[in-house]
PDB file of C-alpha atoms in Angstrom:
ATOM      1  CA  MET A   1       0.095  -0.009  -0.023  1.00 80.00           C
ATOM      2  CA  GLN A   2       1.388   3.376  -1.045  1.00 90.00           C
ATOM      3  CA  VAL A   3       0.054   6.142   1.089  1.00 93.00           C
ATOM      4  CA  THR A   4       0.664   9.906   0.424  1.00 96.00           C
ATOM      5  CA  THR A   5      -0.188  12.571   3.044  1.00 97.00           C
ATOM      6  CA  ILE A   6      -2.233  15.334   1.460  1.00 97.00           C
ATOM      7  CA  HIS A   7      -3.380  17.167   4.584  1.00 96.00           C
ATOM      8  CA  GLU A   8      -2.800  16.548   8.281  1.00 94.00           C
ATOM      9  CA  GLY A   9      -4.520  18.320  11.159  1.00 93.00           C
ATOM     10  CA  PRO A  10      -5.744  17.588  14.646  1.00 92.00           C
ATOM     11  CA  GLY A  11      -9.292  17.109  13.473  1.00 94.00           C
ATOM     12  CA  LEU A  12      -8.959  15.975   9.844  1.00 96.00           C
ATOM     13  CA  SER A  13      -6.320  14.187   7.918  1.00 97.00           C
ATOM     14  CA  ILE A  14      -6.464  13.396   4.176  1.00 97.00           C
ATOM     15  CA  TYR A  15      -4.436  10.735   2.349  1.00 97.00           C
ATOM     16  CA  GLY A  16      -4.055   9.372  -1.100  1.00 96.00           C
ATOM     17  CA  ALA A  17      -3.854   5.571  -1.028  1.00 93.00           C
ATOM     18  CA  ARG A  18      -2.862   3.220  -3.806  1.00 92.00           C
ATOM     19  CA  CYS A  19      -3.001  -0.573  -3.383  1.00 85.00           C
ATOM     20  CA  ASP A  20      -1.360  -2.877  -5.950  1.00 79.00           C
ATOM     21  CA  ALA A  21      -2.432  -6.148  -4.249  1.00 76.00           C
ATOM     22  CA  ARG A  22      -3.261  -8.999  -6.654  1.00 72.00           C
ATOM     23  CA  PRO A  23      -5.779 -11.865  -6.474  1.00 71.00           C
ATOM     24  CA  GLY A  24      -4.442 -14.681  -4.352  1.00 72.00           C
ATOM     25  CA  GLU A  25      -2.450 -12.464  -1.915  1.00 77.00           C
ATOM     26  CA  LYS A  26      -3.418 -13.430   1.618  1.00 81.00           C
ATOM     27  CA  PRO A  27      -5.566 -10.739   3.344  1.00 81.00           C
ATOM     28  CA  TYR A  28      -5.028  -9.733   6.926  1.00 86.00           C
ATOM     29  CA  VAL A  29      -7.052  -8.131   9.661  1.00 92.00           C
ATOM     30  CA  GLU A  30      -6.706  -4.384  10.285  1.00 92.00           C
ATOM     31  CA  ALA A  31      -8.580  -1.900  12.493  1.00 95.00           C
ATOM     32  CA  PHE A  32      -9.631   1.693  11.955  1.00 96.00           C
ATOM     33  CA  ARG A  33      -8.014   4.086  14.401  1.00 96.00           C
ATOM     34  CA  ARG A  34     -10.290   6.993  13.615  1.00 96.00           C
ATOM     35  CA  HIS A  35     -13.557   7.621  11.827  1.00 97.00           C
ATOM     36  CA  SER A  36     -12.809   6.938   8.221  1.00 97.00           C
ATOM     37  CA  LEU A  37     -14.229   7.650   4.758  1.00 97.00           C
ATOM     38  CA  ALA A  38     -12.347   6.100   1.823  1.00 96.00           C
ATOM     39  CA  PHE A  39     -13.571   7.344  -1.595  1.00 94.00           C
ATOM     40  CA  VAL A  40     -12.641   4.810  -4.298  1.00 91.00           C
ATOM     41  CA  ARG A  41     -11.430   6.661  -7.321  1.00 89.00           C
ATOM     42  CA  ARG A  42     -10.089   3.808  -9.492  1.00 85.00           C
ATOM     43  CA  GLY A  43     -10.147   0.057  -9.478  1.00 85.00           C
ATOM     44  CA  SER A  44     -11.970  -2.160  -6.962  1.00 82.00           C
ATOM     45  CA  PHE A  45     -11.529  -4.219  -3.826  1.00 85.00           C
ATOM     46  CA  GLY A  46     -13.523  -6.187  -1.305  1.00 85.00           C
ATOM     47  CA  CYS A  47     -13.952  -5.636   2.383  1.00 88.00           C
ATOM     48  CA  ARG A  48     -15.226  -7.841   5.235  1.00 91.00           C
ATOM     49  CA  THR A  49     -16.290  -5.897   8.256  1.00 93.00           C
ATOM     50  CA  LEU A  50     -19.026  -6.015  10.979  1.00 92.00           C
ATOM     51  CA  GLY A  51     -20.155  -9.426   9.848  1.00 90.00           C
ATOM     52  CA  ALA A  52     -20.761  -8.608   6.226  1.00 86.00           C
ATOM     53  CA  SER A  53     -18.803  -8.659   2.984  1.00 86.00           C
ATOM     54  CA  HIS A  54     -18.744  -5.752   0.510  1.00 87.00           C
ATOM     55  CA  GLU A  55     -17.421  -5.147  -2.964  1.00 82.00           C
ATOM     56  CA  LEU A  56     -16.294  -1.562  -3.605  1.00 86.00           C
ATOM     57  CA  VAL A  57     -15.901  -0.100  -7.096  1.00 84.00           C
ATOM     58  CA  ALA A  58     -15.062   3.433  -8.258  1.00 87.00           C
ATOM     59  CA  GLY A  59     -17.437   5.910  -6.542  1.00 88.00           C
ATOM     60  CA  ALA A  60     -18.126   3.707  -3.530  1.00 90.00           C
ATOM     61  CA  VAL A  61     -17.048   4.794   0.003  1.00 94.00           C
ATOM     62  CA  LEU A  62     -15.533   2.484   2.684  1.00 95.00           C
ATOM     63  CA  VAL A  63     -16.887   3.634   6.058  1.00 96.00           C
ATOM     64  CA  GLY A  64     -15.230   2.878   9.466  1.00 96.00           C
ATOM     65  CA  ARG A  65     -15.240   3.856  13.038  1.00 96.00           C
ATOM     66  CA  PRO A  66     -12.442   3.660  15.665  1.00 97.00           C
ATOM     67  CA  GLY A  67     -11.762   0.084  16.840  1.00 96.00           C
ATOM     68  CA  GLN A  68     -13.667  -1.491  13.954  1.00 95.00           C
ATOM     69  CA  GLU A  69     -11.861  -4.419  12.410  1.00 95.00           C
ATOM     70  CA  TYR A  70     -11.812  -5.014   8.660  1.00 93.00           C
ATOM     71  CA  MET A  71     -10.143  -7.113   6.020  1.00 92.00           C
ATOM     72  CA  ALA A  72      -9.452  -5.900   2.495  1.00 89.00           C
ATOM     73  CA  THR A  73      -9.721  -8.614  -0.109  1.00 84.00           C
ATOM     74  CA  HIS A  74      -8.815  -8.786  -3.798  1.00 79.00           C
ATOM     75  CA  GLU A  75     -10.498 -11.873  -5.215  1.00 73.00           C
ATOM     76  CA  HIS A  76     -12.220 -10.050  -8.098  1.00 62.00           C
ATOM     77  CA  HIS A  77      -9.725  -7.683  -9.606  1.00 61.00           C
ATOM     78  CA  ALA A  78      -6.228  -7.536 -10.945  1.00 58.00           C
ATOM     79  CA  CYS A  79      -5.667  -3.798 -11.341  1.00 62.00           C
ATOM     80  CA  GLY A  80      -5.368  -2.490  -7.843  1.00 71.00           C
ATOM     81  CA  ASP A  81      -7.268   0.500  -6.518  1.00 85.00           C
ATOM     82  CA  GLU A  82      -6.820   4.191  -5.625  1.00 91.00           C
ATOM     83  CA  CYS A  83      -8.618   5.968  -2.791  1.00 95.00           C
ATOM     84  CA  LEU A  84      -8.906   9.401  -1.302  1.00 96.00           C
ATOM     85  CA  SER A  85      -8.971   8.638   2.439  1.00 97.00           C
ATOM     86  CA  LEU A  86     -10.411  10.941   5.089  1.00 98.00           C
ATOM     87  CA  LYS A  87      -9.614  10.381   8.781  1.00 98.00           C
ATOM     88  CA  LEU A  88     -11.777  12.341  11.260  1.00 97.00           C
ATOM     89  CA  ALA A  89     -11.328  12.979  14.972  1.00 96.00           C
ATOM     90  CA  PRO A  90     -14.241  12.020  17.202  1.00 95.00           C
ATOM     91  CA  GLU A  91     -15.355  15.561  17.784  1.00 94.00           C
ATOM     92  CA  LEU A  92     -15.399  16.403  14.092  1.00 95.00           C
ATOM     93  CA  ALA A  93     -17.170  13.182  13.225  1.00 95.00           C
ATOM     94  CA  GLU A  94     -19.889  13.878  15.903  1.00 94.00           C
ATOM     95  CA  SER A  95     -20.343  17.437  14.688  1.00 93.00           C
ATOM     96  CA  LEU A  96     -21.561  16.061  11.311  1.00 93.00           C
ATOM     97  CA  GLY A  97     -24.648  14.709  13.063  1.00 90.00           C
ATOM     98  CA  ALA A  98     -24.681  11.386  11.223  1.00 89.00           C
ATOM     99  CA  GLY A  99     -25.170   9.266  14.349  1.00 88.00           C
ATOM    100  CA  LYS A 100     -23.476   6.054  15.344  1.00 90.00           C
ATOM    101  CA  SER A 101     -25.379   3.812  12.853  1.00 91.00           C
ATOM    102  CA  ALA A 102     -24.012   5.802   9.861  1.00 93.00           C
ATOM    103  CA  TRP A 103     -20.421   4.921  10.938  1.00 95.00           C
ATOM    104  CA  GLU A 104     -21.381   1.269  10.898  1.00 93.00           C
ATOM    105  CA  LEU A 105     -22.574   1.024   7.360  1.00 92.00           C
ATOM    106  CA  GLY A 106     -19.396  -0.523   6.139  1.00 93.00           C
ATOM    107  CA  ARG A 107     -19.862   0.710   2.622  1.00 89.00           C
ATOM    108  CA  VAL A 108     -21.818   3.320   0.779  1.00 91.00           C
ATOM    109  CA  PRO A 109     -22.470   2.377  -2.896  1.00 88.00           C
ATOM    110  CA  PRO A 110     -21.604   4.807  -5.744  1.00 88.00           C
ATOM    111  CA  LEU A 111     -23.994   7.747  -5.346  1.00 88.00           C
ATOM    112  CA  PRO A 112     -23.860  10.772  -7.607  1.00 85.00           C
ATOM    113  CA  GLN A 113     -24.015  13.331  -4.817  1.00 88.00           C
ATOM    114  CA  LEU A 114     -20.950  11.727  -3.236  1.00 90.00           C
ATOM    115  CA  MET A 115     -19.096  10.981  -6.361  1.00 87.00           C
ATOM    116  CA  VAL A 116     -19.027  14.568  -7.588  1.00 87.00           C
ATOM    117  CA  LEU A 117     -17.820  15.867  -4.185  1.00 91.00           C
ATOM    118  CA  GLY A 118     -15.234  13.150  -4.014  1.00 92.00           C
ATOM    119  CA  GLU A 119     -13.811  14.242  -7.271  1.00 90.00           C
ATOM    120  CA  LEU A 120     -13.988  17.909  -6.206  1.00 89.00           C
ATOM    121  CA  ALA A 121     -11.880  16.957  -3.158  1.00 92.00           C
ATOM    122  CA  GLN A 122      -9.376  15.185  -5.465  1.00 92.00           C
ATOM    123  CA  ALA A 123      -9.201  18.315  -7.696  1.00 87.00           C
ATOM    124  CA  ALA A 124      -8.519  20.407  -4.630  1.00 89.00           C
ATOM    125  CA  ALA A 125      -5.794  18.026  -3.582  1.00 91.00           C
ATOM    126  CA  GLU A 126      -4.210  18.572  -6.963  1.00 89.00           C
ATOM    127  CA  GLY A 127      -4.564  22.379  -6.801  1.00 85.00           C
ATOM    128  CA  LYS A 128      -7.112  22.432  -9.639  1.00 80.00           C
ATOM    129  CA  SER A 129      -9.814  24.071  -7.513  1.00 78.00           C
ATOM    130  CA  ASP A 130      -9.793  27.266  -5.516  1.00 80.00           C
ATOM    131  CA  LEU A 131     -11.419  25.343  -2.560  1.00 85.00           C
ATOM    132  CA  GLY A 132      -9.012  24.238   0.172  1.00 91.00           C
ATOM    133  CA  VAL A 133      -8.657  20.428   0.187  1.00 94.00           C
ATOM    134  CA  ASP A 134      -9.805  20.349   3.830  1.00 95.00           C
ATOM    135  CA  GLU A 135     -12.882  22.392   2.824  1.00 93.00           C
ATOM    136  CA  ALA A 136     -13.685  20.052  -0.056  1.00 93.00           C
ATOM    137  CA  ALA A 137     -13.150  17.015   2.141  1.00 96.00           C
ATOM    138  CA  LEU A 138     -15.500  18.430   4.762  1.00 95.00           C
ATOM    139  CA  LEU A 139     -18.169  19.052   2.106  1.00 92.00           C
ATOM    140  CA  PHE A 140     -17.823  15.325   1.165  1.00 95.00           C
ATOM    141  CA  ALA A 141     -18.008  14.267   4.777  1.00 96.00           C
ATOM    142  CA  ALA A 142     -21.109  16.424   5.394  1.00 93.00           C
ATOM    143  CA  LYS A 143     -22.828  15.038   2.306  1.00 91.00           C
ATOM    144  CA  PHE A 144     -22.056  11.518   3.594  1.00 95.00           C
ATOM    145  CA  ALA A 145     -23.707  12.372   6.838  1.00 94.00           C
ATOM    146  CA  GLU A 146     -26.731  13.804   5.096  1.00 90.00           C
ATOM    147  CA  THR A 147     -27.052  10.755   2.902  1.00 89.00           C
ATOM    148  CA  ALA A 148     -26.613   8.320   5.807  1.00 88.00           C
ATOM    149  CA  CYS A 149     -29.327  10.149   7.807  1.00 79.00           C
ATOM    150  CA  GLY A 150     -31.663  10.112   4.734  1.00 74.00           C
ATOM    151  CA  LYS A 151     -32.210  13.851   4.746  1.00 54.00           C
ATOM    152  CA  GLU A 152     -30.622  17.027   3.408  1.00 47.00           C
ATOM    153  CA  ALA A 153     -29.336  19.485   5.949  1.00 46.00           C
ATOM    154  CA  GLY A 154     -31.423  22.591   6.146  1.00 51.00           C
ATOM    155  CA  ALA A 155     -29.922  25.968   5.372  1.00 54.00           C
ATOM    156  CA  ALA A 156     -30.936  27.850   8.579  1.00 63.00           C
ATOM    157  CA  PRO A 157     -30.697  31.629   8.362  1.00 71.00           C
ATOM    158  CA  ALA A 158     -27.511  33.153   9.797  1.00 72.00           C
ATOM    159  CA  THR A 159     -27.843  34.576  13.321  1.00 83.00           C
ATOM    160  CA  ARG A 160     -26.475  37.879  14.430  1.00 79.00           C
ATOM    161  CA  ARG A 161     -23.735  35.975  16.227  1.00 87.00           C
ATOM    162  CA  ASP A 162     -22.973  33.940  13.059  1.00 85.00           C
ATOM    163  CA  ARG A 163     -22.551  37.177  11.059  1.00 81.00           C
ATOM    164  CA  SER A 164     -20.224  38.614  13.758  1.00 83.00           C
ATOM    165  CA  ARG A 165     -18.098  35.521  13.819  1.00 87.00           C
ATOM    166  CA  ALA A 166     -17.786  35.361  10.047  1.00 87.00           C
ATOM    167  CA  VAL A 167     -16.725  39.008   9.802  1.00 82.00           C
ATOM    168  CA  GLU A 168     -14.278  38.635  12.619  1.00 86.00           C
ATOM    169  CA  ALA A 169     -12.791  35.553  10.987  1.00 89.00           C
ATOM    170  CA  ALA A 170     -12.438  37.401   7.658  1.00 88.00           C
ATOM    171  CA  LEU A 171     -10.569  40.208   9.455  1.00 85.00           C
ATOM    172  CA  TRP A 172      -8.427  37.515  11.060  1.00 90.00           C
ATOM    173  CA  ILE A 173      -7.626  36.021   7.619  1.00 89.00           C
ATOM    174  CA  ASP A 174      -6.756  39.413   6.317  1.00 86.00           C
ATOM    175  CA  GLU A 175      -4.303  39.959   9.144  1.00 88.00           C
ATOM    176  CA  HIS A 176      -2.723  36.550   8.785  1.00 90.00           C
ATOM    177  CA  SER A 177      -2.965  35.950   5.015  1.00 90.00           C
ATOM    178  CA  VAL A 178       0.804  35.788   4.488  1.00 92.00           C
ATOM    179  CA  GLU A 179       1.125  33.022   7.011  1.00 90.00           C
ATOM    180  CA  GLU A 180       0.617  29.283   6.507  1.00 86.00           C
ATOM    181  CA  THR A 181      -2.810  28.588   7.975  1.00 86.00           C
ATOM    182  CA  SER A 182      -5.589  25.999   7.829  1.00 88.00           C
ATOM    183  CA  LEU A 183      -9.360  25.730   8.171  1.00 90.00           C
ATOM    184  CA  GLU A 184      -8.939  24.341  11.647  1.00 90.00           C
ATOM    185  CA  ALA A 185      -6.737  27.192  12.689  1.00 88.00           C
ATOM    186  CA  VAL A 186      -9.136  29.826  11.557  1.00 90.00           C
ATOM    187  CA  ALA A 187     -12.042  27.850  13.153  1.00 91.00           C
ATOM    188  CA  ARG A 188     -10.169  27.763  16.467  1.00 89.00           C
ATOM    189  CA  ALA A 189      -9.812  31.537  16.235  1.00 85.00           C
ATOM    190  CA  ALA A 190     -13.539  31.901  15.727  1.00 86.00           C
ATOM    191  CA  GLY A 191     -14.320  29.402  18.564  1.00 87.00           C
ATOM    192  CA  LEU A 192     -16.167  26.885  16.352  1.00 88.00           C
ATOM    193  CA  SER A 193     -15.561  23.389  15.142  1.00 89.00           C
ATOM    194  CA  ALA A 194     -14.134  23.236  11.581  1.00 90.00           C
ATOM    195  CA  PHE A 195     -17.417  21.852  10.156  1.00 90.00           C
ATOM    196  CA  HIS A 196     -19.626  24.467  11.738  1.00 90.00           C
ATOM    197  CA  PHE A 197     -17.266  27.277  11.012  1.00 92.00           C
ATOM    198  CA  LEU A 198     -17.159  26.350   7.305  1.00 92.00           C
ATOM    199  CA  ARG A 199     -20.925  26.446   7.128  1.00 90.00           C
ATOM    200  CA  VAL A 200     -21.275  29.708   8.978  1.00 90.00           C
ATOM    201  CA  PHE A 201     -18.535  31.494   7.072  1.00 90.00           C
ATOM    202  CA  SER A 202     -19.802  30.323   3.693  1.00 90.00           C
ATOM    203  CA  ARG A 203     -23.458  31.139   4.495  1.00 86.00           C
ATOM    204  CA  VAL A 204     -22.618  34.649   5.689  1.00 82.00           C
ATOM    205  CA  LEU A 205     -19.908  35.756   3.222  1.00 83.00           C
ATOM    206  CA  GLY A 206     -20.700  33.627   0.156  1.00 80.00           C
ATOM    207  CA  VAL A 207     -17.175  32.147  -0.152  1.00 83.00           C
ATOM    208  CA  THR A 208     -15.307  29.565   1.817  1.00 91.00           C
ATOM    209  CA  PRO A 209     -12.448  30.615   4.149  1.00 91.00           C
ATOM    210  CA  HIS A 210      -9.865  29.214   1.773  1.00 91.00           C
ATOM    211  CA  GLN A 211     -11.414  31.065  -1.157  1.00 89.00           C
ATOM    212  CA  TYR A 212     -11.294  34.205   0.787  1.00 88.00           C
ATOM    213  CA  LEU A 213      -7.701  33.593   1.867  1.00 92.00           C
ATOM    214  CA  VAL A 214      -6.574  32.992  -1.775  1.00 89.00           C
ATOM    215  CA  ARG A 215      -8.528  36.058  -2.997  1.00 88.00           C
ATOM    216  CA  THR A 216      -7.015  38.193  -0.258  1.00 89.00           C
ATOM    217  CA  ARG A 217      -3.500  37.086  -1.356  1.00 91.00           C
ATOM    218  CA  LEU A 218      -4.439  37.717  -5.055  1.00 91.00           C
ATOM    219  CA  ARG A 219      -5.704  41.172  -4.248  1.00 85.00           C
ATOM    220  CA  ARG A 220      -2.488  42.036  -2.458  1.00 88.00           C
ATOM    221  CA  ALA A 221      -0.454  40.512  -5.311  1.00 90.00           C
ATOM    222  CA  ALA A 222      -2.331  42.777  -7.746  1.00 84.00           C
ATOM    223  CA  GLN A 223      -1.412  45.783  -5.615  1.00 83.00           C
ATOM    224  CA  LEU A 224       2.229  44.857  -5.660  1.00 86.00           C
ATOM    225  CA  LEU A 225       2.339  43.997  -9.309  1.00 87.00           C
ATOM    226  CA  ALA A 226       0.717  47.308 -10.196  1.00 79.00           C
ATOM    227  CA  GLU A 227       3.521  49.045  -8.332  1.00 77.00           C
ATOM    228  CA  GLY A 228       5.856  47.215 -10.620  1.00 75.00           C
ATOM    229  CA  GLU A 229       8.840  47.187  -8.262  1.00 72.00           C
ATOM    230  CA  ARG A 230       9.167  43.438  -7.484  1.00 81.00           C
ATOM    231  CA  ALA A 231       9.810  40.303  -9.445  1.00 90.00           C
ATOM    232  CA  VAL A 232       6.787  37.953  -9.805  1.00 92.00           C
ATOM    233  CA  THR A 233       8.553  35.273  -7.637  1.00 93.00           C
ATOM    234  CA  GLU A 234       9.067  37.805  -4.896  1.00 93.00           C
ATOM    235  CA  VAL A 235       5.455  38.964  -5.036  1.00 94.00           C
ATOM    236  CA  ALA A 236       4.252  35.412  -4.733  1.00 94.00           C
ATOM    237  CA  LEU A 237       6.293  34.769  -1.647  1.00 94.00           C
ATOM    238  CA  ASP A 238       5.419  38.127  -0.091  1.00 93.00           C
ATOM    239  CA  VAL A 239       1.648  37.595  -0.269  1.00 93.00           C
ATOM    240  CA  GLY A 240       1.784  34.046   1.096  1.00 94.00           C
ATOM    241  CA  PHE A 241       2.147  31.617  -1.926  1.00 92.00           C
ATOM    242  CA  ASP A 242       4.878  29.156  -1.376  1.00 89.00           C
ATOM    243  CA  ASP A 243       4.532  27.664  -4.792  1.00 89.00           C
ATOM    244  CA  LEU A 244       5.158  29.894  -7.812  1.00 92.00           C
ATOM    245  CA  SER A 245       3.273  27.641 -10.311  1.00 92.00           C
ATOM    246  CA  ASN A 246       0.204  27.672  -7.963  1.00 90.00           C
ATOM    247  CA  PHE A 247       0.419  31.496  -7.747  1.00 92.00           C
ATOM    248  CA  VAL A 248       0.628  31.911 -11.592  1.00 93.00           C
ATOM    249  CA  ARG A 249      -2.222  29.490 -12.083  1.00 91.00           C
ATOM    250  CA  SER A 250      -4.465  31.149  -9.494  1.00 89.00           C
ATOM    251  CA  PHE A 251      -3.692  34.635 -10.717  1.00 89.00           C
ATOM    252  CA  ARG A 252      -4.400  33.751 -14.312  1.00 88.00           C
ATOM    253  CA  ARG A 253      -7.678  32.074 -13.422  1.00 84.00           C
ATOM    254  CA  ALA A 254      -8.736  35.253 -11.583  1.00 81.00           C
ATOM    255  CA  ALA A 255      -7.407  37.934 -13.943  1.00 78.00           C
ATOM    256  CA  GLY A 256      -7.412  36.221 -17.284  1.00 81.00           C
ATOM    257  CA  VAL A 257      -3.814  37.013 -17.783  1.00 84.00           C
ATOM    258  CA  SER A 258      -0.434  35.973 -16.198  1.00 89.00           C
ATOM    259  CA  PRO A 259       1.055  38.045 -13.280  1.00 90.00           C
ATOM    260  CA  GLY A 260       3.699  39.400 -15.682  1.00 88.00           C
ATOM    261  CA  GLY A 261       1.006  40.426 -18.198  1.00 86.00           C
ATOM    262  CA  PHE A 262      -0.947  42.103 -15.423  1.00 83.00           C
ATOM    263  CA  ARG A 263       2.078  44.078 -14.392  1.00 81.00           C
ATOM    264  CA  ARG A 264       2.711  45.212 -18.004  1.00 80.00           C
ATOM    265  CA  ALA A 265      -0.930  46.348 -18.401  1.00 74.00           C
ATOM    266  CA  ALA A 266      -0.782  48.181 -15.055  1.00 67.00           C
ATOM    267  CA  ARG A 267       2.226  50.060 -16.368  1.00 64.00           C
ATOM    268  CA  GLY A 268       0.507  50.900 -19.666  1.00 66.00           C
ATOM    269  CA  ARG A 269       2.368  48.391 -21.835  1.00 55.00           C
ATOM    270  CA  SER A 270      -0.580  46.232 -22.805  1.00 49.00           C
ATOM    271  CA  LYS A 271      -3.530  48.195 -24.301  1.00 52.00           C
ATOM    272  CA  ASN A 272      -5.431  45.009 -25.236  1.00 55.00           C
ATOM    273  CA  PHE A 273      -5.662  43.943 -21.577  1.00 50.00           C
ATOM    274  CA  GLN A 274      -6.575  47.447 -20.533  1.00 48.00           C
ATOM    275  CA  ASP A 275      -9.401  47.399 -23.001  1.00 53.00           C
ATOM    276  CA  ARG A 276     -10.570  43.994 -21.741  1.00 50.00           C
ATOM    277  CA  LEU A 277     -10.581  45.266 -18.130  1.00 48.00           C
ATOM    278  CA  ALA A 278     -12.629  48.362 -19.214  1.00 48.00           C
ATOM    279  CA  ALA A 279     -15.130  46.156 -21.041  1.00 45.00           C
ATOM    280  CA  GLN A 280     -15.529  43.983 -17.924  1.00 43.00           C
ATOM    281  CA  ALA A 281     -16.175  47.101 -15.791  1.00 40.00           C
ATOM    282  CA  LEU A 282     -18.794  48.393 -18.150  1.00 40.00           C
ATOM    283  CA  ALA A 283     -20.591  45.014 -18.545  1.00 40.00           C
TER     284      ALA A 283
END
């Protein structure tokens, strides 16, 4: 089993797992240490747990709770499997409201509402989405909880306290935007669990905390690029991006032009881009 750490925090950890086991290899008993959701992205495998046998194919979810024993089997495939695995601390799992029975399902079959969010989480893990991977993973976990309960979570109106917390959190993100942070860190600053904080922040401000963080960094990058005094690499580091390619990709997605092109336009060297910006402003 090849395991890659994607995100690790006190409440939520995310891993990419690839198994190359072949039919005929002897299975062995394992046990879940935390609440677990493993979204199968490719291939297939079997699982014996809680007195039942399951076959999991792409789109299915292996479900487990702490202390639960299981045995992965490979009788019916010869191509291995790949999973996006979520590990949740007890407090976070409880905050989802799924109940004990949901964590004893063993398996959830391929369901469209889970499949699309599983792939969104994978895209976030690969830097192809402006959602944070922890945010996308929590959306996936929340949808699992809703599905397991047989109901959709209601969108209750934001309270005055919710609005205050969201605004205070946005100000905190503004102040700490150049630092390495996480959903859990901002949630702690707001005095909420990561799951409830994500819901409150998104409901009140219309963006997720990570989206707001990235856009804050991009806004500051635009300011520095417009001044035209620093190299693109230096700007990326100064505003909080530790990966130049991620910065360039995010900036291009937001502005429709590379950081270098934006700087040339800001200094009057790219009339076409200036015309495009003017057209967008008048639209």
